[in-house]
mmCIF file of C-alpha atoms in Angstrom:
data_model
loop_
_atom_site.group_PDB
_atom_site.id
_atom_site.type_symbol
_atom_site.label_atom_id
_atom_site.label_comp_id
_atom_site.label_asym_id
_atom_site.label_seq_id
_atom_site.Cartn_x
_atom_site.Cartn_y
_atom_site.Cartn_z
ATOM 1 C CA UNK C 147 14.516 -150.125 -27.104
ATOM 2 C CA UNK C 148 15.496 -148.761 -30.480
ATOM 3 C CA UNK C 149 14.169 -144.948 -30.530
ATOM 4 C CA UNK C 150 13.567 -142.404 -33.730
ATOM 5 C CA UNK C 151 12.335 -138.902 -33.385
ATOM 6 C CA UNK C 152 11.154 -137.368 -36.427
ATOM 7 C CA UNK C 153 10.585 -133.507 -35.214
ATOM 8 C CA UNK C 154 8.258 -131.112 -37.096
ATOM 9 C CA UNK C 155 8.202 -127.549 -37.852
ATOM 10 C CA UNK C 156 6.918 -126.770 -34.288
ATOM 11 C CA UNK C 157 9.277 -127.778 -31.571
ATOM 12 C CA UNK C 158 6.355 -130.120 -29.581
ATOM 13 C CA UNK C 159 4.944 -131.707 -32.559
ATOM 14 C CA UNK C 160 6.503 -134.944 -33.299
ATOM 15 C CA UNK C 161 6.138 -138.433 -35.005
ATOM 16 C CA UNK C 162 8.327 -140.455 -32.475
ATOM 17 C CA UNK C 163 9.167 -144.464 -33.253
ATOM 18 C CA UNK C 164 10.166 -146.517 -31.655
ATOM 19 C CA UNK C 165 11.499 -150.957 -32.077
ATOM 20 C CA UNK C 166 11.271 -153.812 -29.007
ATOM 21 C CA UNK C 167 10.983 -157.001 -28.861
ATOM 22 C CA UNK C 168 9.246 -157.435 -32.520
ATOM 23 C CA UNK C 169 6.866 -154.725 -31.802
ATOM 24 C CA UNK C 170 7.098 -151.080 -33.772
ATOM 25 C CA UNK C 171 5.695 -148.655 -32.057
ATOM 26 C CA UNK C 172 4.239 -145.324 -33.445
ATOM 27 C CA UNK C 173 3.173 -141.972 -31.015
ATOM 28 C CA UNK C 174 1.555 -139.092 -32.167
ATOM 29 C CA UNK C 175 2.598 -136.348 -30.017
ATOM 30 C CA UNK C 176 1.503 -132.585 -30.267
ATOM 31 C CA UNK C 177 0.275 -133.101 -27.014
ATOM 32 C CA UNK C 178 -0.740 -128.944 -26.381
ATOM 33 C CA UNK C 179 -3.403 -129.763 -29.202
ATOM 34 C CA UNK C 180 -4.778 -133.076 -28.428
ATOM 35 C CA UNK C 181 -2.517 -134.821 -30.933
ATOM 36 C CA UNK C 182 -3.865 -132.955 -33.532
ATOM 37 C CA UNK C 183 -1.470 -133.728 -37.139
ATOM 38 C CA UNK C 184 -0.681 -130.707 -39.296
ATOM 39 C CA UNK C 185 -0.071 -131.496 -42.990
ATOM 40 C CA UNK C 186 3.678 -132.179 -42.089
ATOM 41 C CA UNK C 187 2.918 -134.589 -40.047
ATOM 42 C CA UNK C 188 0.637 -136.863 -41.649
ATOM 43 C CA UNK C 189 3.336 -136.937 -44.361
ATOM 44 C CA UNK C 190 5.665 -138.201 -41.970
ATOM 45 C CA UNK C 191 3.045 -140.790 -40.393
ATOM 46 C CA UNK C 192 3.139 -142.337 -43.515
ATOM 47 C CA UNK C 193 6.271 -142.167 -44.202
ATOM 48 C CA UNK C 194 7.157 -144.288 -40.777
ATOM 49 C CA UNK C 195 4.679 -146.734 -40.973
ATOM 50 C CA UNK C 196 5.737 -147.712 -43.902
ATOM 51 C CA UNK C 197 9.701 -147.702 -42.424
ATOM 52 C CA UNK C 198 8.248 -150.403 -40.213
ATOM 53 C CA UNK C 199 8.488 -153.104 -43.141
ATOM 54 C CA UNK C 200 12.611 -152.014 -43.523
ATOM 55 C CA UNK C 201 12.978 -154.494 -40.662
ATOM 56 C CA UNK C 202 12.228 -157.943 -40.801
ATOM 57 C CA UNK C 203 11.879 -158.199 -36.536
ATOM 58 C CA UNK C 204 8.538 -156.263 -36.731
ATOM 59 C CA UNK C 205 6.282 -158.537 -36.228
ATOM 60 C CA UNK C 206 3.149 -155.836 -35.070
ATOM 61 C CA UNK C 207 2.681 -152.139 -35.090
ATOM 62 C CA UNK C 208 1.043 -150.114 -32.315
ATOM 63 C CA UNK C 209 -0.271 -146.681 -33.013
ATOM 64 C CA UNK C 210 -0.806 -144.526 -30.478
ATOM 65 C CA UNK C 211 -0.677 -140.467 -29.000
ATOM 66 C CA UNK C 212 0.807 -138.892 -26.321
ATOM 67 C CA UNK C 213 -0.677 -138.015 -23.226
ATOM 68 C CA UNK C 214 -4.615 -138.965 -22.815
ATOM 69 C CA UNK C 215 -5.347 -138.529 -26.361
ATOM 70 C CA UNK C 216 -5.096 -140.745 -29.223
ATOM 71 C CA UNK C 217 -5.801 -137.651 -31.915
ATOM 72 C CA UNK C 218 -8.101 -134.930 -32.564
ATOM 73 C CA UNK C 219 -7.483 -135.291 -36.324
ATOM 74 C CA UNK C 220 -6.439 -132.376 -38.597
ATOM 75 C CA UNK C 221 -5.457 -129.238 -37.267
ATOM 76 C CA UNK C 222 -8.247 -126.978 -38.595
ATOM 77 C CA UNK C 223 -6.179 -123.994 -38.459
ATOM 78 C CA UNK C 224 -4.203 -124.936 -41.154
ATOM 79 C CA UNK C 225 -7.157 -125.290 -43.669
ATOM 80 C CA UNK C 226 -7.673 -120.745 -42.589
ATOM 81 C CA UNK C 227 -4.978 -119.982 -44.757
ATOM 82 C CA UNK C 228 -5.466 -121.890 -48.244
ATOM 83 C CA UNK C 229 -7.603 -122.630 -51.094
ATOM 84 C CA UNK C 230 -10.441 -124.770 -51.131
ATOM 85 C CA UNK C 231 -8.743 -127.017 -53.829
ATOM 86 C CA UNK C 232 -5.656 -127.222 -51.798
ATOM 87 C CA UNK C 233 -8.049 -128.441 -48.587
ATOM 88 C CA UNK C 234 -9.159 -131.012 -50.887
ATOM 89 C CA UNK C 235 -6.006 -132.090 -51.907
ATOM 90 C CA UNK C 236 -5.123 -132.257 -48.243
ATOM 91 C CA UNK C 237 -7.727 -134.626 -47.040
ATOM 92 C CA UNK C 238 -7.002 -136.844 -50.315
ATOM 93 C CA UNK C 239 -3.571 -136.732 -48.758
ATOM 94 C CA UNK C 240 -4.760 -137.761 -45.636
ATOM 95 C CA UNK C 241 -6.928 -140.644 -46.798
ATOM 96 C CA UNK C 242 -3.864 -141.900 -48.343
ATOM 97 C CA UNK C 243 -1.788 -141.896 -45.201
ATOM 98 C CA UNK C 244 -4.913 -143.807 -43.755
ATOM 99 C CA UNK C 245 -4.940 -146.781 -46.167
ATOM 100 C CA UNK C 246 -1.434 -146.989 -45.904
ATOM 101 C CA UNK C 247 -1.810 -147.805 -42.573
ATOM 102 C CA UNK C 248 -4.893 -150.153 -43.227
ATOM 103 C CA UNK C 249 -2.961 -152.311 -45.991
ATOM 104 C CA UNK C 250 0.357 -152.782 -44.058
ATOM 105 C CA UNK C 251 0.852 -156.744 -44.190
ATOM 106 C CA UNK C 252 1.406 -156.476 -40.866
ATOM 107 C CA UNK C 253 -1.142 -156.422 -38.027
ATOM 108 C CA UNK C 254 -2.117 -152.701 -36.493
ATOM 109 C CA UNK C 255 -2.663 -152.383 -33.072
ATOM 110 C CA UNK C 256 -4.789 -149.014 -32.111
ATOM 111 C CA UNK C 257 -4.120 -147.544 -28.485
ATOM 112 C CA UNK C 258 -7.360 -145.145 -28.330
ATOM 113 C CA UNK C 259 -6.753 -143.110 -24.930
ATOM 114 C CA UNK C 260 -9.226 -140.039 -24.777
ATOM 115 C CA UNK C 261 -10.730 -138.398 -28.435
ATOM 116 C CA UNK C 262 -10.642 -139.841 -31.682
ATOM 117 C CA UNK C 263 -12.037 -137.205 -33.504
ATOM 118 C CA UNK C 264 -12.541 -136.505 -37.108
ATOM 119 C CA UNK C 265 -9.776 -137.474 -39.492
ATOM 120 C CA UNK C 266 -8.177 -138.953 -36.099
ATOM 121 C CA UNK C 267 -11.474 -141.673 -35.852
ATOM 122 C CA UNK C 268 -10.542 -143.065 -39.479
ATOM 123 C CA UNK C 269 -7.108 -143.144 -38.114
ATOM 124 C CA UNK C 270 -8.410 -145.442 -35.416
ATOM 125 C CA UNK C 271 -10.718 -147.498 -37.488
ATOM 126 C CA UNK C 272 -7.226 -148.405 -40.299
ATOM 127 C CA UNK C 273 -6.448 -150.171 -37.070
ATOM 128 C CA UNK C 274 -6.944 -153.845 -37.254
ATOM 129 C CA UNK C 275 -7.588 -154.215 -33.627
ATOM 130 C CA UNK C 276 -8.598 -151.068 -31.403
ATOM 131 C CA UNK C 277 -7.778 -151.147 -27.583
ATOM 132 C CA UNK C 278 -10.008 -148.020 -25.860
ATOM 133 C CA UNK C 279 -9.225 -146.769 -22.565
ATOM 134 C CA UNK C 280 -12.180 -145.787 -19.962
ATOM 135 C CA UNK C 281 -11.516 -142.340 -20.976
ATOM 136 C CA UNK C 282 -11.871 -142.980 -24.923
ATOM 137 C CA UNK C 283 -14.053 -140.403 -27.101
ATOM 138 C CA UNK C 284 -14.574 -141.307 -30.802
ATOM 139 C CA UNK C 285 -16.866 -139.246 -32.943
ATOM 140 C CA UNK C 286 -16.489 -137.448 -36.415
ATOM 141 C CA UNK C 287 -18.138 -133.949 -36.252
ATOM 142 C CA UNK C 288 -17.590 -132.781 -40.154
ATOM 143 C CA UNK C 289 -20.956 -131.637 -40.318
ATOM 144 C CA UNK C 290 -20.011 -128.653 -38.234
ATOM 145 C CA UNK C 291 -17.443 -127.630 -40.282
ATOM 146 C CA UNK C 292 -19.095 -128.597 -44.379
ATOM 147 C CA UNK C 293 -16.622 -131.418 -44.473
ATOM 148 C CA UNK C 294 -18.624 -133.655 -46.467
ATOM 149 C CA UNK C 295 -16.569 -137.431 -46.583
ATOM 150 C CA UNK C 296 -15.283 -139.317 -49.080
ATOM 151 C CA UNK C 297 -16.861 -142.817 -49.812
ATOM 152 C CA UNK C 298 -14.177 -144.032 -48.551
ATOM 153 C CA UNK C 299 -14.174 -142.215 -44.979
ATOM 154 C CA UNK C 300 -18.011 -143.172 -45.145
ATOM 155 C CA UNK C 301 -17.482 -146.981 -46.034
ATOM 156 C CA UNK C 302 -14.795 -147.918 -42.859
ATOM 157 C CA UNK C 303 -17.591 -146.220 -40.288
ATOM 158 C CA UNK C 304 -20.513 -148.740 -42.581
ATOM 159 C CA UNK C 305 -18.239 -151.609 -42.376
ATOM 160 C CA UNK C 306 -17.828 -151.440 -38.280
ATOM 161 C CA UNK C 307 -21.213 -150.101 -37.271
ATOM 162 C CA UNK C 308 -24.064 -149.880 -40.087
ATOM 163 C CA UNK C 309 -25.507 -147.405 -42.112
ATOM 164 C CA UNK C 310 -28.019 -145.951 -39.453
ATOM 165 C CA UNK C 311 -25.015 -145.518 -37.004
ATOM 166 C CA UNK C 312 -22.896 -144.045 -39.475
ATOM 167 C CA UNK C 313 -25.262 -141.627 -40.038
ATOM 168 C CA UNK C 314 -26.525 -140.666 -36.852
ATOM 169 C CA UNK C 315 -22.586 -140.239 -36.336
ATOM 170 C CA UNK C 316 -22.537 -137.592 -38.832
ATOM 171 C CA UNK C 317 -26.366 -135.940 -37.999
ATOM 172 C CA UNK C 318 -25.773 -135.745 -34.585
ATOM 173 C CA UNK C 319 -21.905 -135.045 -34.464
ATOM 174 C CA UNK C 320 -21.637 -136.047 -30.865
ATOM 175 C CA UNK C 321 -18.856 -138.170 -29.696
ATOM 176 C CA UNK C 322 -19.152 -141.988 -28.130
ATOM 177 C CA UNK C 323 -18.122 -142.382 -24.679
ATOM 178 C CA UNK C 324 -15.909 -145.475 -24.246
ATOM 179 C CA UNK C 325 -18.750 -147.579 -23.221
ATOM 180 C CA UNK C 326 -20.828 -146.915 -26.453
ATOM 181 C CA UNK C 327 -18.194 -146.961 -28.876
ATOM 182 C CA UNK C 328 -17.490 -150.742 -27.514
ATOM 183 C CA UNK C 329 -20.893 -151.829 -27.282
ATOM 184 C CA UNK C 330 -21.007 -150.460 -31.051
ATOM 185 C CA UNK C 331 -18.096 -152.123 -32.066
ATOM 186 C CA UNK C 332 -15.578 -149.740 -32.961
ATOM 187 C CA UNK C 333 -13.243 -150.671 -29.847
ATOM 188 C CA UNK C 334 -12.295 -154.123 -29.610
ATOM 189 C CA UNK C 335 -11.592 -154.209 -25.593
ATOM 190 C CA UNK C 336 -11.886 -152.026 -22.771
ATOM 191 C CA UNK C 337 -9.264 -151.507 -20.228
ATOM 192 C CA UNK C 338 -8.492 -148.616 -17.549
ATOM 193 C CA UNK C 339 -6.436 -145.744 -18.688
ATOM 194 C CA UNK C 340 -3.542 -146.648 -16.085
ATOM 195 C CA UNK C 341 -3.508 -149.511 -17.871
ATOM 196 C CA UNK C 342 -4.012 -149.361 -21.382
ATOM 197 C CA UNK C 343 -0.447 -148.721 -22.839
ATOM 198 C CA UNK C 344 0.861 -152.499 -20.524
ATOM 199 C CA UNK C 345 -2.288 -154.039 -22.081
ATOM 200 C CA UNK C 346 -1.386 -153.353 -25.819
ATOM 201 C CA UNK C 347 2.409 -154.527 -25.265
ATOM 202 C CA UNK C 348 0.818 -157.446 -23.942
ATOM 203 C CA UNK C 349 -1.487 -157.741 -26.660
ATOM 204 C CA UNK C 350 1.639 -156.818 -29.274
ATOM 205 C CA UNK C 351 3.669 -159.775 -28.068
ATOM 206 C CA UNK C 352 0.360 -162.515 -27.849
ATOM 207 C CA UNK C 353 0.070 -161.277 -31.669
ATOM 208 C CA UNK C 354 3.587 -161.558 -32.866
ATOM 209 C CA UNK C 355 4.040 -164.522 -31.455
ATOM 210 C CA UNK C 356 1.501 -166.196 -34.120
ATOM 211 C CA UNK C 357 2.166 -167.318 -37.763
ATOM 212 C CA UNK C 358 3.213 -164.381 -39.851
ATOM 213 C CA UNK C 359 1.616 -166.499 -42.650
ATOM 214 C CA UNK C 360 -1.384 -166.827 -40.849
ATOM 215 C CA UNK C 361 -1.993 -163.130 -39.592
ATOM 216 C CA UNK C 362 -0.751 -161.974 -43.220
ATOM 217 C CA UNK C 363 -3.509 -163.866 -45.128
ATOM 218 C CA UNK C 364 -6.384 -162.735 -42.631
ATOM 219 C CA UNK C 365 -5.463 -159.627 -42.886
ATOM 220 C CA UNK C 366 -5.598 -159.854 -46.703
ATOM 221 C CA UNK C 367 -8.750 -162.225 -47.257
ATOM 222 C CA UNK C 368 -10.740 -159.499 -44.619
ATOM 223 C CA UNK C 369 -9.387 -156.666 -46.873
ATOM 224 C CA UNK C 370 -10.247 -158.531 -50.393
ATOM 225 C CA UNK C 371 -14.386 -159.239 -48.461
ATOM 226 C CA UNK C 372 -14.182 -155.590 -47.928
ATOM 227 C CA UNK C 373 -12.989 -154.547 -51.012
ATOM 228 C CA UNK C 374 -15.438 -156.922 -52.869
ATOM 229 C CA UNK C 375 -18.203 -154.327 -52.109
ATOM 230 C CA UNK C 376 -20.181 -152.434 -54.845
ATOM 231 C CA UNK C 377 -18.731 -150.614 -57.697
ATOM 232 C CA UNK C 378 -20.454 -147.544 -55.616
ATOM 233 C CA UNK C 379 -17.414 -147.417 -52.970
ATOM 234 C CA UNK C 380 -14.868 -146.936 -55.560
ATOM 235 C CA UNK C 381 -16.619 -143.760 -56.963
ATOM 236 C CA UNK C 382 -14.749 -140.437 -56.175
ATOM 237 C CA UNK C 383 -16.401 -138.061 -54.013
ATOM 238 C CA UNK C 384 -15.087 -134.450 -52.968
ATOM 239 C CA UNK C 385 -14.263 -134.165 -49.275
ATOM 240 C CA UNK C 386 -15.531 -130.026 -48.662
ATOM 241 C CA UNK C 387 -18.300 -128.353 -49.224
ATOM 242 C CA UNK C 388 -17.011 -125.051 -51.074
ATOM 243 C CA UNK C 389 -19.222 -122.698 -49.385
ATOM 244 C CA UNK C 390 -20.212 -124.460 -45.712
ATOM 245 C CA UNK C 391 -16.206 -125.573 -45.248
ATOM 246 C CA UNK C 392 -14.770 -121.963 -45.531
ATOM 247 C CA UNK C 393 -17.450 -120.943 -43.080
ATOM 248 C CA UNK C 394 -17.019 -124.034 -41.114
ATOM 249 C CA UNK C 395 -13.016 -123.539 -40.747
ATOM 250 C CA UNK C 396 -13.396 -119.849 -39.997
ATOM 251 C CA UNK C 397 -16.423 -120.172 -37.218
ATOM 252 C CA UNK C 398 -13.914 -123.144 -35.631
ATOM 253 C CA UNK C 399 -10.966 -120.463 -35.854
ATOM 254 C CA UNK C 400 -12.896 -117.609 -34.584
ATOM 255 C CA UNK C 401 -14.866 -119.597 -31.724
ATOM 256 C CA UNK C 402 -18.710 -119.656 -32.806
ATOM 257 C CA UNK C 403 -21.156 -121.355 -34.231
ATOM 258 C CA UNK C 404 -21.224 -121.558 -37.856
ATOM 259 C CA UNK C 405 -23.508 -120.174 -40.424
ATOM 260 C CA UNK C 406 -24.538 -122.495 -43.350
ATOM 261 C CA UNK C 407 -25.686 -121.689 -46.302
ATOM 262 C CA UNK C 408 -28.776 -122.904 -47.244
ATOM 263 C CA UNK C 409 -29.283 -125.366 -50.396
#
């Protein structure tokens, strides 16, 4: 097995990828924060996943984290120390690491082992197929920290599980269990943590062993169906609030409960 370690300004925090048997294989490992991806890193996600088209062999990708955790998304620290039009211009930057994961012409094999949170959950849902483990958690708590989504976060969580779901998502902030996220549709099977990195190699190989013709031009008539929807989607919509965010990133820092202005 072919293996490429792309290290990051902190010693632990790492985009490691890896090549066998037709299969490229992405981790996300910052394992002392849940996976969670400084701005570095999400540069260098995207950066890799798009490496994964340099070599003909690759039939599938599977995307994955270290440890029990898929990701926690951002790292909210980072967001303490700049402006609020630099946060925007971060998530914008994350949103476009996301859809370059959702339009590789190649098929994208999630590995969701403990939280998908935030930032981490669109992550998960660019995946074209999403195996959860027993110990999955996927949930998208902006709304205590006056993050206030982009159409185009909004539209992948509408797509999978409905408008009243999405929203009760946001309202509530709590996080599925692995249970309810696959009863809701946003994994695609459930196996035991033990076993859920030997199921998606399994599930790799089964894939790449199909037409690449015929998994390229699913994958691209699903995309065009979604991308057929209402002029409304492509609208531009700011990611932060520019008064709850601040308080919402400092409250996170400082441990407490935030407190929001009120419109």
């Amino acid at each position: 097995m072919q293996v490429r370690t792309t290290r990051m300004l902190e010693e632990d925090a790492k985009i490691i990828y890896q090549e066998t048997a037709g299969l490229a294989i992405i981790t996300i490992h910052r394992p002392q924060l849940k996976n969670a991806l400084t701005a570095n890193m999400w540069t260098q996600l995207a950066k890799i996943a798009s490496q994964t088209l340099d070599n003909p062999k690759n039939k599938v990708l599977i995307l994955r984290g270290s440890g029990e955790n898929f990701t926690a998304g951002s790292d909210i620290k980072e967001f303490n120390s700049i402006s609020l039009e630099e946060a925007e211009e971060a998530f914008v930057h994350m949103e476009k690491t996301i859809s370059t994961i959702e339009r590789l012409p190649l098929p994208v094999i999630g590995v969701i082992n403990g939280p998908a949170m935030g930032a981490g959950l669109e992550l998960a849902l660019a995946c074209d197929i999403r195996i959860g483990s027993d110990k999955a958690r996927m949930g998208i708590p902006v709304g205590k920290l006056g993050i206030t989504i982009n159409n185009k976060f909004a539209k992948r969580l509408v797509d999978l599980v409905g408008p009243s779901a999405t929203k009760d998502f946001v309202f509530t902030g709590r996080m599925y269990k692995a249970e309810e996220a696959f009863k809701a549709g946003m994994l695609n099977y459930l196996v035991s943590q033990k076993d859920i990195n030997k199921f998606a190699f399994r599930m790799g190989k089964l894939v790449a062993g199909m037409s690449p013709s015929s998994l390229l031009a699913v994958k691209r008539s699903v995309q065009e169906c979604l991308d057929s929807s209402p002029v409304l989607w492509q609208t531009s919509a700011p990611f932060v609030d520019q008064n709850d965010f601040p308080e919402g990133v400092r409250a996170f820092v400082e441990k407490r409960k935030p407190i929001f202005s009120r419109k």
